[in-house]
Coordinates of C-alpha atoms in Angstrom, one line a residue:
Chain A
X26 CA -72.7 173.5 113.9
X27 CA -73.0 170.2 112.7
X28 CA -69.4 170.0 111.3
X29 CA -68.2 171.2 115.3
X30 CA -70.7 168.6 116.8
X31 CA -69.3 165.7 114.9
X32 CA -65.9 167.0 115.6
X33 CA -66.3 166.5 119.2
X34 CA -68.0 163.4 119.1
X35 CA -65.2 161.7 116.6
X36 CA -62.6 163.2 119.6
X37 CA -64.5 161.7 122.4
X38 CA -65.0 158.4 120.4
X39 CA -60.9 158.5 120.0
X40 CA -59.8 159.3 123.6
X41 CA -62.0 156.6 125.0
X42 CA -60.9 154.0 122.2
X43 CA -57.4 155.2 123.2
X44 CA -58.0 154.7 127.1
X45 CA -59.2 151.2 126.1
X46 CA -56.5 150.4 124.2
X47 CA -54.3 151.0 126.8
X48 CA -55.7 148.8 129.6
X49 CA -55.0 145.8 129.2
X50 CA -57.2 142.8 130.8
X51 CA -55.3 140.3 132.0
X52 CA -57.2 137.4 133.1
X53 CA -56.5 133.5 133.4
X54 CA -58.5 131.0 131.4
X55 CA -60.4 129.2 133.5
X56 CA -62.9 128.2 131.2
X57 CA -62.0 126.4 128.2
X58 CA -58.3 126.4 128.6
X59 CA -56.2 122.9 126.8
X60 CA -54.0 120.6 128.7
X61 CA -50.1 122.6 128.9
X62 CA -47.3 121.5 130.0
X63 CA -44.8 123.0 132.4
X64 CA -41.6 122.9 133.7
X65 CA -41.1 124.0 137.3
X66 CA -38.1 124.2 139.1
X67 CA -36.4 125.5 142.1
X68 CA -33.2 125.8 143.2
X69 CA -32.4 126.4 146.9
X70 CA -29.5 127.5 148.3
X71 CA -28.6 128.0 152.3
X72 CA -25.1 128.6 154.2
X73 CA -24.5 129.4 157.5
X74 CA -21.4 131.4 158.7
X75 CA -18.3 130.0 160.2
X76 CA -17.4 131.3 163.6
X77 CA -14.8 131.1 166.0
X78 CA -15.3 127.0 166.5
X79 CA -16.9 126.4 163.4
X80 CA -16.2 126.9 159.2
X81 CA -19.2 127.7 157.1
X82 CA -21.5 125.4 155.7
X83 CA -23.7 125.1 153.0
X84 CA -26.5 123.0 151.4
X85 CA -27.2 122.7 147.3
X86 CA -30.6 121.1 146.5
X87 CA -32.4 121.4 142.6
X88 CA -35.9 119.7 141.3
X89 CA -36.8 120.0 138.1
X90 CA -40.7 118.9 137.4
X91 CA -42.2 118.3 134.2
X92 CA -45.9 118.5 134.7
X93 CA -48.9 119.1 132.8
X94 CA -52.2 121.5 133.8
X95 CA -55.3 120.2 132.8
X96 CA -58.8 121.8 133.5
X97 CA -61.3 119.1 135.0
X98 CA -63.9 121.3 135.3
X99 CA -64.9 125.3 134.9
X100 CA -67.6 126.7 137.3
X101 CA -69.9 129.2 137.0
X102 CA -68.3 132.0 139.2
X103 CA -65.6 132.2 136.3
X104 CA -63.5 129.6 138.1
X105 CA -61.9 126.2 137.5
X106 CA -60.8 122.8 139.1
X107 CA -57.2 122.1 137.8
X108 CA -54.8 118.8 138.0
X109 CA -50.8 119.3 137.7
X110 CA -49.8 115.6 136.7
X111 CA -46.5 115.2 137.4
X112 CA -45.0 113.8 134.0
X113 CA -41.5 113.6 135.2
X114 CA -38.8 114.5 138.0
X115 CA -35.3 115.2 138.5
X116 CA -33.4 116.1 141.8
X117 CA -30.0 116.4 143.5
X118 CA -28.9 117.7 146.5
X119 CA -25.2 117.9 147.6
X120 CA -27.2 116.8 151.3
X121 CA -28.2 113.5 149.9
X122 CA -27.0 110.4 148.3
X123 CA -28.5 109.1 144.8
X124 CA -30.4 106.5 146.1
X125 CA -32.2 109.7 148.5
X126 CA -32.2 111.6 145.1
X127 CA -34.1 108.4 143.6
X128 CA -36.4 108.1 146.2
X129 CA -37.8 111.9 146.3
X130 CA -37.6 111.5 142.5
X131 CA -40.1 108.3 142.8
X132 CA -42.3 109.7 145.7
X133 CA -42.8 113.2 144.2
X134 CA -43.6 111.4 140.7
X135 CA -47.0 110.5 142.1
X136 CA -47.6 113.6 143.9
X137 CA -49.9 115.0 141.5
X138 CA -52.4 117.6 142.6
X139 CA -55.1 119.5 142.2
X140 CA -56.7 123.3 143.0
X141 CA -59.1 125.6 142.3
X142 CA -58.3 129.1 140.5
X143 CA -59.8 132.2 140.0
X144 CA -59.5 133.9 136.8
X145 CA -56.9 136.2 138.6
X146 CA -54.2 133.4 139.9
X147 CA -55.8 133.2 143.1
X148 CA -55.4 129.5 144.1
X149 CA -57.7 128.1 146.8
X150 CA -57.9 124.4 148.1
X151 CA -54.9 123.1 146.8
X152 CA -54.5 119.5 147.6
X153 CA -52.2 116.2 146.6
X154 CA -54.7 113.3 144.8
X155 CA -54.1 110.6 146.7
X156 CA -54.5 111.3 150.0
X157 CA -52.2 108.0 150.9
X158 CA -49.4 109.8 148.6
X159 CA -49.3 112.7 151.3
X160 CA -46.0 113.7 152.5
X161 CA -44.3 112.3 155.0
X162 CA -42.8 114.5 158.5
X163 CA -39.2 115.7 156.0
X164 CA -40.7 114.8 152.4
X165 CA -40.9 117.4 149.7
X166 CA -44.1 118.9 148.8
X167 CA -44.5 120.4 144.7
X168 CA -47.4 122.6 146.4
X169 CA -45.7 125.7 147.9
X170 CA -43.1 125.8 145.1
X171 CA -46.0 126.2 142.5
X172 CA -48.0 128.9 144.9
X173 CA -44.6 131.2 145.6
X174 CA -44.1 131.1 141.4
X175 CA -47.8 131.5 140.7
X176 CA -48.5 135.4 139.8
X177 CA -52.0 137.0 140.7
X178 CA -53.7 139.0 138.2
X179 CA -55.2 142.4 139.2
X180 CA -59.3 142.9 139.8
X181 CA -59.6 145.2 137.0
X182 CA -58.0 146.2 133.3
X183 CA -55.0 148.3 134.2
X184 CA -52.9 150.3 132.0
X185 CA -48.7 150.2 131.5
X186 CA -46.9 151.3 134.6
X187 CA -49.6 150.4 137.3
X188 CA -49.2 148.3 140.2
X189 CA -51.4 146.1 142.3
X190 CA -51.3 144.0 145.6
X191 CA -52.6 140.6 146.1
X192 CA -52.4 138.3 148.9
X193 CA -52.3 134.5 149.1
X194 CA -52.1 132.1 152.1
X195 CA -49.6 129.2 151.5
X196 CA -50.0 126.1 153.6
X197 CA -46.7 124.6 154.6
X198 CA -45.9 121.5 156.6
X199 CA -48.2 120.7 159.3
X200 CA -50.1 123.7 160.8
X201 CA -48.5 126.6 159.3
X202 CA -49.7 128.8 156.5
X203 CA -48.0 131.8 155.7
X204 CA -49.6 134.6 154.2
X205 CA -47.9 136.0 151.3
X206 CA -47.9 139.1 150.2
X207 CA -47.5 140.4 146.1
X208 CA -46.9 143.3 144.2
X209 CA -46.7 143.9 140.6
X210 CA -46.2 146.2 138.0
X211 CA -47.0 146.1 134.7
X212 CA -43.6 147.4 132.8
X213 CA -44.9 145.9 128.9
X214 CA -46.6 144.4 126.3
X215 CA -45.6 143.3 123.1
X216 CA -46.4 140.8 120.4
X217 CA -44.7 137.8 120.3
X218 CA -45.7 135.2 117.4
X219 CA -48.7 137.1 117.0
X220 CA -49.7 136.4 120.8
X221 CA -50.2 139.2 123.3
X222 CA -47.7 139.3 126.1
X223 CA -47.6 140.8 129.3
X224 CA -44.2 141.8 131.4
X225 CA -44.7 142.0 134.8
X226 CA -42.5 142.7 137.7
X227 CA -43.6 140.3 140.5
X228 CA -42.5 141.5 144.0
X229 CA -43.2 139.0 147.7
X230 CA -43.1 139.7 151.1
X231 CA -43.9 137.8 154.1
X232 CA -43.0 137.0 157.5
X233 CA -42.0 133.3 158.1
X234 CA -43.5 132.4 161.4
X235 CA -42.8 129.3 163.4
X236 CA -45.3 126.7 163.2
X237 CA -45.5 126.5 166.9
X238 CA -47.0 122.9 167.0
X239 CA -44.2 121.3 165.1
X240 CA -40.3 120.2 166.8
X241 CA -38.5 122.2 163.9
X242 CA -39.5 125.7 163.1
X243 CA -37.7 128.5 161.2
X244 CA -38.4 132.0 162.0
X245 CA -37.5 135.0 160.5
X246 CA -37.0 138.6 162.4
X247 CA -37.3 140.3 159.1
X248 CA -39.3 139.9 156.2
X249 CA -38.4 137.2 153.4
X250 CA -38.8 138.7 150.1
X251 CA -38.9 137.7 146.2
X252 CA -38.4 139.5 143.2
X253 CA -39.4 138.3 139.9
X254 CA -40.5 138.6 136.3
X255 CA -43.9 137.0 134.9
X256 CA -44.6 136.4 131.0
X257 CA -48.6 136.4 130.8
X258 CA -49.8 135.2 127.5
X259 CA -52.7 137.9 127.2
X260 CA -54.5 136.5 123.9
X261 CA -54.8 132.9 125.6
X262 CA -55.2 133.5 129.4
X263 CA -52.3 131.6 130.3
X264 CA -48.3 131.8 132.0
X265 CA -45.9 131.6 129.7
X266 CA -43.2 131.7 132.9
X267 CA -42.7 133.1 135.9
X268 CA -39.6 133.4 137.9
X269 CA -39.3 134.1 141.8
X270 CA -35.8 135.3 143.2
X271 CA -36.2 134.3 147.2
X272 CA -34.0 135.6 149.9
X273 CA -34.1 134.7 153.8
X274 CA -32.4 135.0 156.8
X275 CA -34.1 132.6 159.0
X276 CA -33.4 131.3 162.3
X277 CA -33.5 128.0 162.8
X278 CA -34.8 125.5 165.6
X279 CA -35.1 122.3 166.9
X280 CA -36.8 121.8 169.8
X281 CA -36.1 118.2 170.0
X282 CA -32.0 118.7 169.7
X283 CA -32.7 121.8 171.6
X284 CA -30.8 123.6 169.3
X285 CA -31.1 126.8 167.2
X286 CA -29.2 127.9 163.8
X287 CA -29.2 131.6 163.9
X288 CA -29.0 133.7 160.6
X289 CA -28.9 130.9 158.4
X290 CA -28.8 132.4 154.7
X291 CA -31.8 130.9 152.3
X292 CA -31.7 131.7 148.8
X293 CA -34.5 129.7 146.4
X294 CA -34.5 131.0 142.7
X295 CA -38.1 129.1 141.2
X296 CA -39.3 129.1 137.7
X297 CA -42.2 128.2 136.4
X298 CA -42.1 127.7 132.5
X299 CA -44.8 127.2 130.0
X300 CA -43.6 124.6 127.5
X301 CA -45.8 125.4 124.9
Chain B
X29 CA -67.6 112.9 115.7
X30 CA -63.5 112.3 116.1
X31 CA -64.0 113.6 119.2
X32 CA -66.5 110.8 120.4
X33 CA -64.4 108.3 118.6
X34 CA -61.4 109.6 120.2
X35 CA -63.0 109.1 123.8
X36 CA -64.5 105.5 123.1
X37 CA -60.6 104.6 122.0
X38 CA -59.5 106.1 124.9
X39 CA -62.0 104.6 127.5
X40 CA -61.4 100.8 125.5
X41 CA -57.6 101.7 126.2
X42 CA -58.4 103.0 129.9
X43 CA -60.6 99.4 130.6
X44 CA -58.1 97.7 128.6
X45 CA -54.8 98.8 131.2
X46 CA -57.2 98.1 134.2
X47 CA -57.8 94.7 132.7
X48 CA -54.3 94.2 132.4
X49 CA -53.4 95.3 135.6
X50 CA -56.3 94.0 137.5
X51 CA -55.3 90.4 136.1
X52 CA -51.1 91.2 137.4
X53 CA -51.9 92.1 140.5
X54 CA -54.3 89.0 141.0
X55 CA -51.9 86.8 139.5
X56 CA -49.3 87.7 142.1
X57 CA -51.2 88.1 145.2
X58 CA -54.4 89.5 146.7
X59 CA -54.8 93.3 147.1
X60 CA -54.4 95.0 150.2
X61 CA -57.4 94.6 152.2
X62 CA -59.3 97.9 153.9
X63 CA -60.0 98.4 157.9
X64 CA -63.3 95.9 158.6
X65 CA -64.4 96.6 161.9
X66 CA -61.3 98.7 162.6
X67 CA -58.7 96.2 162.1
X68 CA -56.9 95.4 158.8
X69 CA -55.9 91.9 159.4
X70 CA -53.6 90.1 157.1
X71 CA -54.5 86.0 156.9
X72 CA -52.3 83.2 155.9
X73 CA -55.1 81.6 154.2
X74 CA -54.9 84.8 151.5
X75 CA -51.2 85.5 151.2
X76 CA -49.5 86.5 149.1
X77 CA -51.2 90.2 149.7
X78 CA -50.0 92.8 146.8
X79 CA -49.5 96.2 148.1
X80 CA -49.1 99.2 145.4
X81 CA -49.5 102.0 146.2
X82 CA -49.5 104.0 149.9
X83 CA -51.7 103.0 152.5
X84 CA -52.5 104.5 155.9
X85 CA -53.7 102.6 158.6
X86 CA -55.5 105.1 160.7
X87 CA -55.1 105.7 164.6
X88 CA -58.8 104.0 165.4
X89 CA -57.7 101.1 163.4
X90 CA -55.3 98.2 164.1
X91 CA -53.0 96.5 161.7
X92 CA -52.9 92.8 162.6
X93 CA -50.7 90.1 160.7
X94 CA -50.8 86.3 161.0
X95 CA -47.9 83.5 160.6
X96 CA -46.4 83.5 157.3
X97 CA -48.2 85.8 155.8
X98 CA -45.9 87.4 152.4
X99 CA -46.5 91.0 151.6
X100 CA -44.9 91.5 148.1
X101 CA -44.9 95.7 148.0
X102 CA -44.9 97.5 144.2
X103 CA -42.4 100.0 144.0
X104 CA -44.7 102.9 145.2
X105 CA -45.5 100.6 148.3
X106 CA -45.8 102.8 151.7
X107 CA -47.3 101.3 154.9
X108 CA -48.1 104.0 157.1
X109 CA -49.4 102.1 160.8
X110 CA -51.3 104.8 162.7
X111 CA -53.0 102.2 165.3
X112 CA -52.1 99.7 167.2
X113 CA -49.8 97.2 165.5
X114 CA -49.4 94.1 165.9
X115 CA -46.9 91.6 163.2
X116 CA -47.0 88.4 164.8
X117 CA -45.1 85.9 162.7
X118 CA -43.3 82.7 164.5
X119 CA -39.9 81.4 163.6
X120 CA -41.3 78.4 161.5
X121 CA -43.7 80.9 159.4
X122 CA -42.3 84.6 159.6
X123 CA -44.3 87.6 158.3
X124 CA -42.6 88.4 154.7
X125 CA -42.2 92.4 153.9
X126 CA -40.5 92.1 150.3
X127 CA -40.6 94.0 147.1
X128 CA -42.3 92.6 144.5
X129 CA -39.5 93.4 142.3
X130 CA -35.9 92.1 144.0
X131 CA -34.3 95.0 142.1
X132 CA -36.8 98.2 142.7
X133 CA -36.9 99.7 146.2
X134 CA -40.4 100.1 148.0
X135 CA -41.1 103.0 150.5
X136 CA -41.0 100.7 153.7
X137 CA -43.3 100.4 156.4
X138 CA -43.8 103.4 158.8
X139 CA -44.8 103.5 162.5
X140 CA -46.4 106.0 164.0
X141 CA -48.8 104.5 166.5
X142 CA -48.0 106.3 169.8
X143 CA -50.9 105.3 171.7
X144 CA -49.9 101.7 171.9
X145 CA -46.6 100.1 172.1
X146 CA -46.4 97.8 168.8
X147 CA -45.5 94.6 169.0
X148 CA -43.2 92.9 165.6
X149 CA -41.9 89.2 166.2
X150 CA -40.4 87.2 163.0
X151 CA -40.8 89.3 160.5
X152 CA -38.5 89.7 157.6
X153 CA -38.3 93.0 156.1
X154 CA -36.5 93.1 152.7
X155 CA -36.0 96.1 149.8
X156 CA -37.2 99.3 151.1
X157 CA -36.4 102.2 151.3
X158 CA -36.5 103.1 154.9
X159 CA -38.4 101.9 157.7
X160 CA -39.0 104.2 160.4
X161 CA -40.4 104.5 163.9
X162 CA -41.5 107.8 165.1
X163 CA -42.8 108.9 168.2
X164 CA -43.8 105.5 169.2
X165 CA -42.6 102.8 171.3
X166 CA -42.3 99.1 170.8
X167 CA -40.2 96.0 170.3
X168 CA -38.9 93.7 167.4
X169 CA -38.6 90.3 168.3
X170 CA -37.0 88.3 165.7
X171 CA -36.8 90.4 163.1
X172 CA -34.7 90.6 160.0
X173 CA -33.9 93.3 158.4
X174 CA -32.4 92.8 155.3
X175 CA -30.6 94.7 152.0
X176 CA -32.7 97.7 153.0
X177 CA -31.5 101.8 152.3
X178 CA -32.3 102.6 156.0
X179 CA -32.8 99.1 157.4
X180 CA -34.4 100.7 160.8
X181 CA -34.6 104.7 161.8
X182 CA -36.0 105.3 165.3
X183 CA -37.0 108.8 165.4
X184 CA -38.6 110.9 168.8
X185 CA -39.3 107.3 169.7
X186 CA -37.8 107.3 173.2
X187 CA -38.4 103.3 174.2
X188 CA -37.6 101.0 171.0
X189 CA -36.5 97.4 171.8
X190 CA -34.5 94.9 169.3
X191 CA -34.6 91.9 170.7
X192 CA -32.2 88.9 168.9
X193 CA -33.0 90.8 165.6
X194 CA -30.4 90.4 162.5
X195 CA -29.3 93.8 160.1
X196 CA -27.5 92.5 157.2
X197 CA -26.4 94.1 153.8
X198 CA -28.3 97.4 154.5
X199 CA -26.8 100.8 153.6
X200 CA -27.7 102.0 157.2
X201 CA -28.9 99.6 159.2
X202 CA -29.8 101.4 162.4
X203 CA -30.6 105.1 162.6
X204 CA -31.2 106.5 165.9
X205 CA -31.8 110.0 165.3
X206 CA -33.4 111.2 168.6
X207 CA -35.0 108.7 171.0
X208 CA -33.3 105.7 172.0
X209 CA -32.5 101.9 170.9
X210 CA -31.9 99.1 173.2
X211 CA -30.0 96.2 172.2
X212 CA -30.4 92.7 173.2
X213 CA -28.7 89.7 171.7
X214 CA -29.2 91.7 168.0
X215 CA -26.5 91.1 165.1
X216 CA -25.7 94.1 163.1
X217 CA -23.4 93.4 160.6
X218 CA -22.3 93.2 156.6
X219 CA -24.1 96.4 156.3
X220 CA -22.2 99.5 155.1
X221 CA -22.7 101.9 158.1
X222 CA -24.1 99.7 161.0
X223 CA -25.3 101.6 163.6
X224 CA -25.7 105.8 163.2
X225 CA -26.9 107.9 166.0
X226 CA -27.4 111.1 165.2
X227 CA -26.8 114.1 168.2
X228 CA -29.9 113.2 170.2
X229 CA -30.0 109.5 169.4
X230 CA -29.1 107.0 172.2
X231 CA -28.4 102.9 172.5
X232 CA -28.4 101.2 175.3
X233 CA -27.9 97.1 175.6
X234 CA -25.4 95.0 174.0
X235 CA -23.6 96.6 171.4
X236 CA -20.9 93.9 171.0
X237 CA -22.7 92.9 168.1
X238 CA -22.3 95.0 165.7
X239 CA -19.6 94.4 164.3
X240 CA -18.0 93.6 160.1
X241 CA -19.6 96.3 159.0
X242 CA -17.8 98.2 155.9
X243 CA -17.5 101.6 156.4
X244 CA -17.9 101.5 160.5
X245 CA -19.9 100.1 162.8
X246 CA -21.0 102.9 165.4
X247 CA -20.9 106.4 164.0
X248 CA -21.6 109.2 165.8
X249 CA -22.9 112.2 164.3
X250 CA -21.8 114.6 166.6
X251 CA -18.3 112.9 166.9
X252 CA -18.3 114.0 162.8
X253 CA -19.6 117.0 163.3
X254 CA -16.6 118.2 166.4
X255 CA -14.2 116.2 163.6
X256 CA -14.7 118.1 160.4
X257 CA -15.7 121.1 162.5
X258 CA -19.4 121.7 161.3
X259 CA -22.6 122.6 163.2
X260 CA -25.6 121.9 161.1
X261 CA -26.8 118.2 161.5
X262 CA -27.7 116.4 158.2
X263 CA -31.5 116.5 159.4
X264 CA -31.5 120.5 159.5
X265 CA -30.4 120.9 156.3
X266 CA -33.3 118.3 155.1
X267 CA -35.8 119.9 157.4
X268 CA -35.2 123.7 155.7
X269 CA -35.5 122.3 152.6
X270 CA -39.0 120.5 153.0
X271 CA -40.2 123.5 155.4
X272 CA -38.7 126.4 153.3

């Protein structure tokens, strides 16, 4: 009797050891996380059609940022205040001349920022330091590349194969935010250098809506979606990369020329890569 | 212990670089006053003023300058005028906008005060990047514009006057993108585009002087555009990629 009960109990104590080992809980540092530093880049790619009267066109434009994330301060609801210093830029832009390409260079040098996080990726209050360094009408702004790469981590452990939804809004240029939708899968783990990492399949959606207060606005009828891969560093809470493949077809319009661009192709590839 | 050490060497190094910069910045000029009563007003008596960094002048406030005051702008230097603005130089003391470094380009000065027309007379603006007016209305009244990127760029600014101004050795000199630019007795020339209007961009007044200019003197966007037979303006290319 004895010999059957302990039997049982040593096969329920392996299942649920088993089910444990398989879920796997991924969750940020936001606690006690050191400085890293980061390269993020994005390239961004967008032709229009030729047509009768026309040829086609095209624009070319690549940053590369060199940044590091520091934690200023962890809070009791598990999250924490981070900074992204910008360390170093570099950009081109077949749309530009150098001296342009120096001049983003130098302005987004200084554009360092900081946000809050949850210890699942969800990024609120996102804001540049100096409020006098804010961009200007056509700048660049490092925010909404970082917040299209960043992943977001499901609410609970889940096991290989399972997906989840998250949703994040993204504040663009003057009164627009855009809500973003994400999926993602978890396709692997493995050990790398004896760290724990996560694979994960990062999918986006959303709808880009014209920001109806502003003279230029893109629009698109159909949805603009991403599809990437995310490293997640499981044993240290932290990104080892993400990457974010973009497509669009946006129409675009200025109300000022009183002219619209339909079905202009938009392709932006970002990555986000942990340097450490 | 190292770690107390470490952040006691580090704060001696942090007060050390203010020190350092602190003592620069007041040996070439006096820093960049605030809004006092809602004006920021730039005196003679304290010029040279040291700019740095970016500065907004809000909409409530107004940004008023004095005879030959020198504004020697750091290469991060970006005057944003939200008020009412008001440069006042005369021809025997002009208002100096200059980098404080002949070789590094500043931001430039940006206006954006729609409520009130500005008013600019004899100022020299020198080293930036690109000065801009947008959606706001005003004249420049003896003004030089000088080895600039953009020397001027009127933008949704539909009523900007240049009155016996001089544009020299800019890359652009003026930009009208939409909004329009009238001339009067104002020398553009020894630039290397002098004046470029872009599709919605107008210019009324003389134009007779702009002339010596390297690669052309009046270029039209839309003219380029029909020529190479192309559609999207340079700005909606730029516009996707900050809005995207």
């Amino acid at each position: 009797m004895n010999f059957v009960k302990l039997s049982a109990l040593s096969i329920a104590l392996l299942a649920l050891c088993s089910c444990e080992r398989n879920d796997i809980h991924l969750v940020f540092n936001t606690q006690t996380v050191s400085p890293q530093s980061f390269v993020l880049e994005s390239t961004l790619n967008a032709s229009v059609p030729g047509d009768s009267v026309t040829l086609p066109e095209s624009m070319r434009t690549h940053v590369s940022v060199r940044s590091t994330m520091g934690l200023l301060m962890s809070y009791d609801d598990g999250s924490g205040r981070f900074e992204m210093k910008i360390d170093s830029v570099d950009y081109n832009s077949d749309k530009r001349s150098v001296d342009e390409f120096r001049n983003i260079e130098k302005y987004l040098s200084i554009q360092n920022f900081q946000f809050k996080m949850d210890h699942d990726g969800i990024i609120s209050d996102p804001m540049i330091e100096n409020a006098l360094d804010v961009a200007s009408e056509d700048e660049l702004n490092l925010i909404p590349l970082f917040l299209k790469a960043q992943p977001l981590l499901p609410e609970k452990p889940v096991k290989l194969g399972e997906s989840w939804e998250r949703q994040m809004p993204i504040h663009g240029k003057g009164n627009s935010t855009t809500t973003v939708y994400k999926t993602f899968t978890l396709q692997d783990v493995f050990l790398k250098d004896g760290v724990r990492i996560a694979k994960i399949h990062m999918g986006m959606k959303y709808l880009e809506l014209p920001d109806t207060t502003a003279n230029f606005q893109l629009k698109s009828d159909d949805y603009v979606v991403g599809d990437g891969v995310v490293l997640f560093d499981v044993t240290h809470g932290t990104l080892t990369s993400a990457e974010m493949n973009i497509i669009a077809k946006l129409d675009v319009r200025d109300l000022i020329a009183g002219d619209t661009i339909p079905s202009m192709n938009v392709n932006q590839k970002i990555t986000l890569r942990n340097l450490q | 212990m190292i770690r107390t050490s470490n952040l006691i060497r580090s704060s001696i190094l942090a007060l050390a670089s203010v020190l350092v910069l602190a003592s620069s910045s007041f040996a070439s000029g006096r820093p960049f006053p605030a809004a006092e009563n809602g004006k920021v007003f730039l005196e003679e008596k304290n010029s040279p003023y040291v700019l740095e960094q970016g500065v907004v002048v809000a909409a409530t406030d107004s940004f008023v300058v004095e005879p030959g005051v020198t504004v020697l702008m750091g290469e991060f230097a970006k005057l944003m005028l939200q008020g009412t603005v008001k440069i006042m130089g005369s021809s025997d003391k002009p208002v100096v906008f200059c980098g404080a470094d002949s070789v590094v380009n500043w931001n430039g000065f940006h206006i954006m005060s729609s409520a009130t027309p500005f008013q600019i007379k004899n100022l020299v603006v020198e080293n930036a990047f690109r000065n801009t007016v947008f959606r706001s209305s005003g004249s420049f009244e003896n003004v030089r514009f000088d080895n600039n990127y953009y020397g001027l760029w009127i933008d949704e600014s539909p009523d900007v006057s240049l009155v016996r101004c001089t544009m020299s050795h800019n890359r652009y000199a003026l930009s009208v993108r939409a909004g329009r630019a009238v001339l009067n007795e104002t020398s553009i020339s020894e630039n290397v585009y002098g004046l470029y209007l872009e599709t919605e961009g107008k210019i009324d007044g003389d134009t007779d002087q702009i002339r010596n200019n390297q690669e052309s003197d009046i270029r039209s966007e839309a003219t380029d555009l029909k020529t190479s037979k192309k559609r999207v303006r340079r700005n909606v290319w730029h516009n996707v990629e900050s809005f995207f």
